């Protein structure tokens, strides 16, 4: 690769013509910073122009090519009025229209008596045809330059399609001949072209099929994009395993055995299998990086606790990071007293711990007096120091960014990292987001978990729901009542938690409580305590109770405007009930305007309680970017692959790329062979340059 002139592709974008001065920032925002980024800015549409003999043959809105004679000009008196040019196709007359016209320019372009070829879109007003601002005007002598279609690119304000086309054509002219990074047999098997053939073809589409992943040219480029991504992840993982020293954590098993004896239940086979995988990882001399997936109620927390005790047995400390104060305190209530019985010192640290109490916790963490800490973002602050952190557990990990996860793991000497999520992740997202992590799945729920009945009901029947709530309370039930908003909004005709609280308070008086994200932590805790242990039997809430809240007595979940929630959110909310010895009922209330997607969501919830099936359905309905509820947790920003339009093709290509990346890392881990050097170029091409440092470590 050293002898191939690839440098022009990685030159700054402004080295292309027409990208300078004030327009530079506009082009950079649209295309990227490098010349190669312009190549990866693919067309989004194609306009076909149909040659016709007479203007009467054209439909309104159709793009046409027609030969005309110029008859006359009617200049506009004011610039805001249209400038009209009358012409004829030999049988019928029609007008060419310009706004904000420059008279001398148009008179030179359309001299009276001249014969011209006009290319543009026809508009009809009543029976009169017009062409406003033609796309092209040619002399008949230049008919050889006639365009029959125009490629359209995604644009931004201030940048025209012609300017983008000119820049991309220049970028295409800089592509050198270089060896393919894919084996010839691999390319032939899928009927793909070379990368150079593919990139030239996608910028010259002939039909709308050429604009989608149904085209072999786009498929080849999408596979290359996936391969660069997967190879980058695998190189990072390989580097971690090969070069980063970690803590070998074996322990004697005494604390784990004491915990298992104290538990009122036995672990499921699925839990035992995941515990075995974790213990094997922790015993290795490099850091563990493992993700536990488990549906709501599958018992992830107890598995994480066992792992933390294993780290403590080995003479180290453990930390659990939770996304919300409510969830952190719920974990603390369960864990602190339980581990105290077996001689483990645990504490909680959130933003609520202040003054002397906080100082004491920080001192005990630094000295090693605290074995296990549970907390929110407070435990990743700079002032927090551990004596010897051996294991970092991250609960509901999709709520945290990569930077926050790194902050926690940087508190120790390359500690083991165990991430958990109750939102089942489709295999496609696993490969895309967690290719550098080992994944364990707890697919089995503990024995005794009762089924939850799900009903879909129109919001018009609210009075019936309230009457049903009265009957349920008489039988000793506790009820979650979820609303999409905190306060009423003029822009949105949706239920607000505060309004519903006032409404139900008139009926149920002090038996109704309210919790939402804008309340102070102490206020939320007080209401939650009354709901769990006191006289509050109906909890009006927003999605602040989506994750981790455990109230065994709660058997009913009512969700207003359920069609406005994502499937993953609905599944999480439904998982808050049915945790005791009584079956649960989830009531999904929908509003008047129910979209097709909203209807499909509610049908899916009614048909299945399997979180993995729900996750796959959510991926199809909402696309990769939002399937886990937050942008950072969705699909990485792929330029060519389109999971929304072609989820099946993308899933297949991503799986192929994952398999190929693993093979490459096994056979050529430092990318030293000629093929490896070509792969290094691929990484650079798609901006995965950071992966290169792992090949030189």
PDB file of C-alpha atoms in Angstrom, residues 524-656:
ATOM      1  CA  UNK A 524     -39.705  10.771  45.667  1.00  0.00           C
ATOM      2  CA  UNK A 525     -38.313   8.476  48.351  1.00  0.00           C
ATOM      3  CA  UNK A 526     -41.039   9.433  50.807  1.00  0.00           C
ATOM      4  CA  UNK A 527     -43.808   8.690  48.292  1.00  0.00           C
ATOM      5  CA  UNK A 528     -42.165   5.403  47.226  1.00  0.00           C
ATOM      6  CA  UNK A 529     -41.861   4.348  50.870  1.00  0.00           C
ATOM      7  CA  UNK A 530     -45.580   5.057  51.432  1.00  0.00           C
ATOM      8  CA  UNK A 531     -46.385   3.030  48.303  1.00  0.00           C
ATOM      9  CA  UNK A 532     -44.253   0.054  49.358  1.00  0.00           C
ATOM     10  CA  UNK A 533     -44.937   0.062  53.084  1.00  0.00           C
ATOM     11  CA  UNK A 534     -47.715   2.548  53.804  1.00  0.00           C
ATOM     12  CA  UNK A 535     -51.190   3.704  52.868  1.00  0.00           C
ATOM     13  CA  UNK A 536     -50.494   4.828  49.251  1.00  0.00           C
ATOM     14  CA  UNK A 537     -52.055   2.182  46.995  1.00  0.00           C
ATOM     15  CA  UNK A 538     -52.085   3.993  43.614  1.00  0.00           C
ATOM     16  CA  UNK A 539     -48.802   5.486  42.423  1.00  0.00           C
ATOM     17  CA  UNK A 540     -49.173   8.043  39.611  1.00  0.00           C
ATOM     18  CA  UNK A 541     -45.829   8.243  37.846  1.00  0.00           C
ATOM     19  CA  UNK A 542     -43.919   9.065  34.688  1.00  0.00           C
ATOM     20  CA  UNK A 543     -41.314   6.638  33.317  1.00  0.00           C
ATOM     21  CA  UNK A 544     -39.100   7.391  36.339  1.00  0.00           C
ATOM     22  CA  UNK A 545     -40.311   3.974  37.587  1.00  0.00           C
ATOM     23  CA  UNK A 546     -39.361   2.235  34.319  1.00  0.00           C
ATOM     24  CA  UNK A 547     -36.209   0.554  35.572  1.00  0.00           C
ATOM     25  CA  UNK A 548     -35.519  -1.583  38.606  1.00  0.00           C
ATOM     26  CA  UNK A 549     -38.326  -0.549  40.964  1.00  0.00           C
ATOM     27  CA  UNK A 550     -39.375  -3.622  42.930  1.00  0.00           C
ATOM     28  CA  UNK A 551     -42.796  -3.612  44.656  1.00  0.00           C
ATOM     29  CA  UNK A 552     -43.965  -7.236  45.081  1.00  0.00           C
ATOM     30  CA  UNK A 553     -47.452  -6.155  46.205  1.00  0.00           C
ATOM     31  CA  UNK A 554     -48.088  -4.252  42.942  1.00  0.00           C
ATOM     32  CA  UNK A 555     -50.261  -6.331  40.620  1.00  0.00           C
ATOM     33  CA  UNK A 556     -51.748  -3.752  38.213  1.00  0.00           C
ATOM     34  CA  UNK A 557     -49.977  -1.487  35.716  1.00  0.00           C
ATOM     35  CA  UNK A 558     -52.061   1.131  33.870  1.00  0.00           C
ATOM     36  CA  UNK A 559     -50.272   3.050  31.086  1.00  0.00           C
ATOM     37  CA  UNK A 560     -52.042   6.016  29.491  1.00  0.00           C
ATOM     38  CA  UNK A 561     -51.340   6.786  25.826  1.00  0.00           C
ATOM     39  CA  UNK A 562     -49.349   3.568  25.619  1.00  0.00           C
ATOM     40  CA  UNK A 563     -49.042   4.038  21.849  1.00  0.00           C
ATOM     41  CA  UNK A 564     -46.644   6.930  22.551  1.00  0.00           C
ATOM     42  CA  UNK A 565     -44.111   4.676  24.283  1.00  0.00           C
ATOM     43  CA  UNK A 566     -41.532   2.446  22.611  1.00  0.00           C
ATOM     44  CA  UNK A 567     -41.887  -1.323  22.921  1.00  0.00           C
ATOM     45  CA  UNK A 568     -38.774  -1.559  25.100  1.00  0.00           C
ATOM     46  CA  UNK A 569     -40.243   1.005  27.513  1.00  0.00           C
ATOM     47  CA  UNK A 570     -43.619  -0.728  27.636  1.00  0.00           C
ATOM     48  CA  UNK A 571     -41.921  -4.049  28.347  1.00  0.00           C
ATOM     49  CA  UNK A 572     -39.860  -2.489  31.155  1.00  0.00           C
ATOM     50  CA  UNK A 573     -42.929  -0.871  32.697  1.00  0.00           C
ATOM     51  CA  UNK A 574     -44.913  -4.107  32.532  1.00  0.00           C
ATOM     52  CA  UNK A 575     -42.028  -5.816  34.304  1.00  0.00           C
ATOM     53  CA  UNK A 576     -42.685  -3.725  37.438  1.00  0.00           C
ATOM     54  CA  UNK A 577     -45.690  -5.900  38.327  1.00  0.00           C
ATOM     55  CA  UNK A 578     -46.265  -9.602  38.951  1.00  0.00           C
ATOM     56  CA  UNK A 579     -43.216  -9.861  41.220  1.00  0.00           C
ATOM     57  CA  UNK A 580     -45.090 -11.303  44.186  1.00  0.00           C
ATOM     58  CA  UNK A 581     -47.329 -14.318  44.728  1.00  0.00           C
ATOM     59  CA  UNK A 582     -50.280 -12.939  42.719  1.00  0.00           C
ATOM     60  CA  UNK A 583     -50.740 -12.674  38.920  1.00  0.00           C
ATOM     61  CA  UNK A 584     -50.510  -9.226  37.338  1.00  0.00           C
ATOM     62  CA  UNK A 585     -52.618  -7.253  34.878  1.00  0.00           C
ATOM     63  CA  UNK A 586     -51.216  -4.609  32.509  1.00  0.00           C
ATOM     64  CA  UNK A 587     -53.736  -2.222  30.915  1.00  0.00           C
ATOM     65  CA  UNK A 588     -52.556  -0.280  27.862  1.00  0.00           C
ATOM     66  CA  UNK A 589     -54.800   2.746  27.231  1.00  0.00           C
ATOM     67  CA  UNK A 590     -54.594   4.307  23.768  1.00  0.00           C
ATOM     68  CA  UNK A 591     -55.838   7.669  22.493  1.00  0.00           C
ATOM     69  CA  UNK A 592     -58.035   8.617  19.547  1.00  0.00           C
ATOM     70  CA  UNK A 593     -55.293   8.962  16.921  1.00  0.00           C
ATOM     71  CA  UNK A 594     -53.652   5.540  16.777  1.00  0.00           C
ATOM     72  CA  UNK A 595     -51.033   5.216  14.029  1.00  0.00           C
ATOM     73  CA  UNK A 596     -50.238   1.958  12.263  1.00  0.00           C
ATOM     74  CA  UNK A 597     -46.928   1.712  14.160  1.00  0.00           C
ATOM     75  CA  UNK A 598     -48.681   2.441  17.477  1.00  0.00           C
ATOM     76  CA  UNK A 599     -51.276  -0.256  16.770  1.00  0.00           C
ATOM     77  CA  UNK A 600     -48.525  -2.771  15.948  1.00  0.00           C
ATOM     78  CA  UNK A 601     -46.722  -1.976  19.211  1.00  0.00           C
ATOM     79  CA  UNK A 602     -49.805  -2.607  21.304  1.00  0.00           C
ATOM     80  CA  UNK A 603     -50.603  -5.818  19.425  1.00  0.00           C
ATOM     81  CA  UNK A 604     -47.046  -7.058  20.043  1.00  0.00           C
ATOM     82  CA  UNK A 605     -47.362  -6.336  23.782  1.00  0.00           C
ATOM     83  CA  UNK A 606     -50.653  -8.198  23.948  1.00  0.00           C
ATOM     84  CA  UNK A 607     -49.323 -11.205  22.018  1.00  0.00           C
ATOM     85  CA  UNK A 608     -46.033 -11.878  23.835  1.00  0.00           C
ATOM     86  CA  UNK A 609     -44.159 -11.296  27.080  1.00  0.00           C
ATOM     87  CA  UNK A 610     -40.863 -12.581  25.635  1.00  0.00           C
ATOM     88  CA  UNK A 611     -38.453  -9.661  25.856  1.00  0.00           C
ATOM     89  CA  UNK A 612     -36.258 -10.934  23.021  1.00  0.00           C
ATOM     90  CA  UNK A 613     -39.203 -11.170  20.595  1.00  0.00           C
ATOM     91  CA  UNK A 614     -40.262  -7.688  21.690  1.00  0.00           C
ATOM     92  CA  UNK A 615     -36.750  -6.340  21.097  1.00  0.00           C
ATOM     93  CA  UNK A 616     -36.680  -7.758  17.550  1.00  0.00           C
ATOM     94  CA  UNK A 617     -40.102  -6.216  16.849  1.00  0.00           C
ATOM     95  CA  UNK A 618     -38.909  -2.887  18.267  1.00  0.00           C
ATOM     96  CA  UNK A 619     -35.857  -2.918  15.999  1.00  0.00           C
ATOM     97  CA  UNK A 620     -38.114  -3.343  12.953  1.00  0.00           C
ATOM     98  CA  UNK A 621     -40.608  -0.691  14.077  1.00  0.00           C
ATOM     99  CA  UNK A 622     -38.273   2.011  15.303  1.00  0.00           C
ATOM    100  CA  UNK A 623     -34.918   1.356  13.679  1.00  0.00           C
ATOM    101  CA  UNK A 624     -31.541   0.884  15.315  1.00  0.00           C
ATOM    102  CA  UNK A 625     -31.178   4.392  16.694  1.00  0.00           C
ATOM    103  CA  UNK A 626     -33.928   4.246  19.267  1.00  0.00           C
ATOM    104  CA  UNK A 627     -34.484   0.595  20.085  1.00  0.00           C
ATOM    105  CA  UNK A 628     -33.044   0.900  23.594  1.00  0.00           C
ATOM    106  CA  UNK A 629     -34.711   4.202  24.370  1.00  0.00           C
ATOM    107  CA  UNK A 630     -31.680   6.508  24.015  1.00  0.00           C
ATOM    108  CA  UNK A 631     -29.654   7.566  20.996  1.00  0.00           C
ATOM    109  CA  UNK A 632     -26.308   6.451  22.452  1.00  0.00           C
ATOM    110  CA  UNK A 633     -27.631   2.940  22.900  1.00  0.00           C
ATOM    111  CA  UNK A 634     -28.814   2.442  19.346  1.00  0.00           C
ATOM    112  CA  UNK A 635     -26.995   1.536  16.181  1.00  0.00           C
ATOM    113  CA  UNK A 636     -23.655   3.292  15.558  1.00  0.00           C
ATOM    114  CA  UNK A 637     -23.811   5.997  12.884  1.00  0.00           C
ATOM    115  CA  UNK A 638     -23.436   4.006   9.680  1.00  0.00           C
ATOM    116  CA  UNK A 639     -23.368   6.088   6.498  1.00  0.00           C
ATOM    117  CA  UNK A 640     -24.254   3.405   3.955  1.00  0.00           C
ATOM    118  CA  UNK A 641     -26.065   0.652   5.854  1.00  0.00           C
ATOM    119  CA  UNK A 642     -29.754   1.441   6.405  1.00  0.00           C
ATOM    120  CA  UNK A 643     -31.297  -0.687   9.157  1.00  0.00           C
ATOM    121  CA  UNK A 644     -34.653   1.077   8.967  1.00  0.00           C
ATOM    122  CA  UNK A 645     -35.304   0.377   5.278  1.00  0.00           C
ATOM    123  CA  UNK A 646     -33.468  -2.965   4.979  1.00  0.00           C
ATOM    124  CA  UNK A 647     -33.140  -4.599   8.441  1.00  0.00           C
ATOM    125  CA  UNK A 648     -32.825  -8.144   7.082  1.00  0.00           C
ATOM    126  CA  UNK A 649     -30.129  -7.343   4.519  1.00  0.00           C
ATOM    127  CA  UNK A 650     -28.190  -5.334   7.122  1.00  0.00           C
ATOM    128  CA  UNK A 651     -28.445  -8.096   9.720  1.00  0.00           C
ATOM    129  CA  UNK A 652     -27.124 -10.643   7.226  1.00  0.00           C
ATOM    130  CA  UNK A 653     -24.241  -8.393   6.121  1.00  0.00           C
ATOM    131  CA  UNK A 654     -23.341  -7.526   9.721  1.00  0.00           C
ATOM    132  CA  UNK A 655     -23.202 -11.204  10.716  1.00  0.00           C
ATOM    133  CA  UNK A 656     -20.984 -11.929   7.682  1.00  0.00           C
TER     134      UNK A 656
END
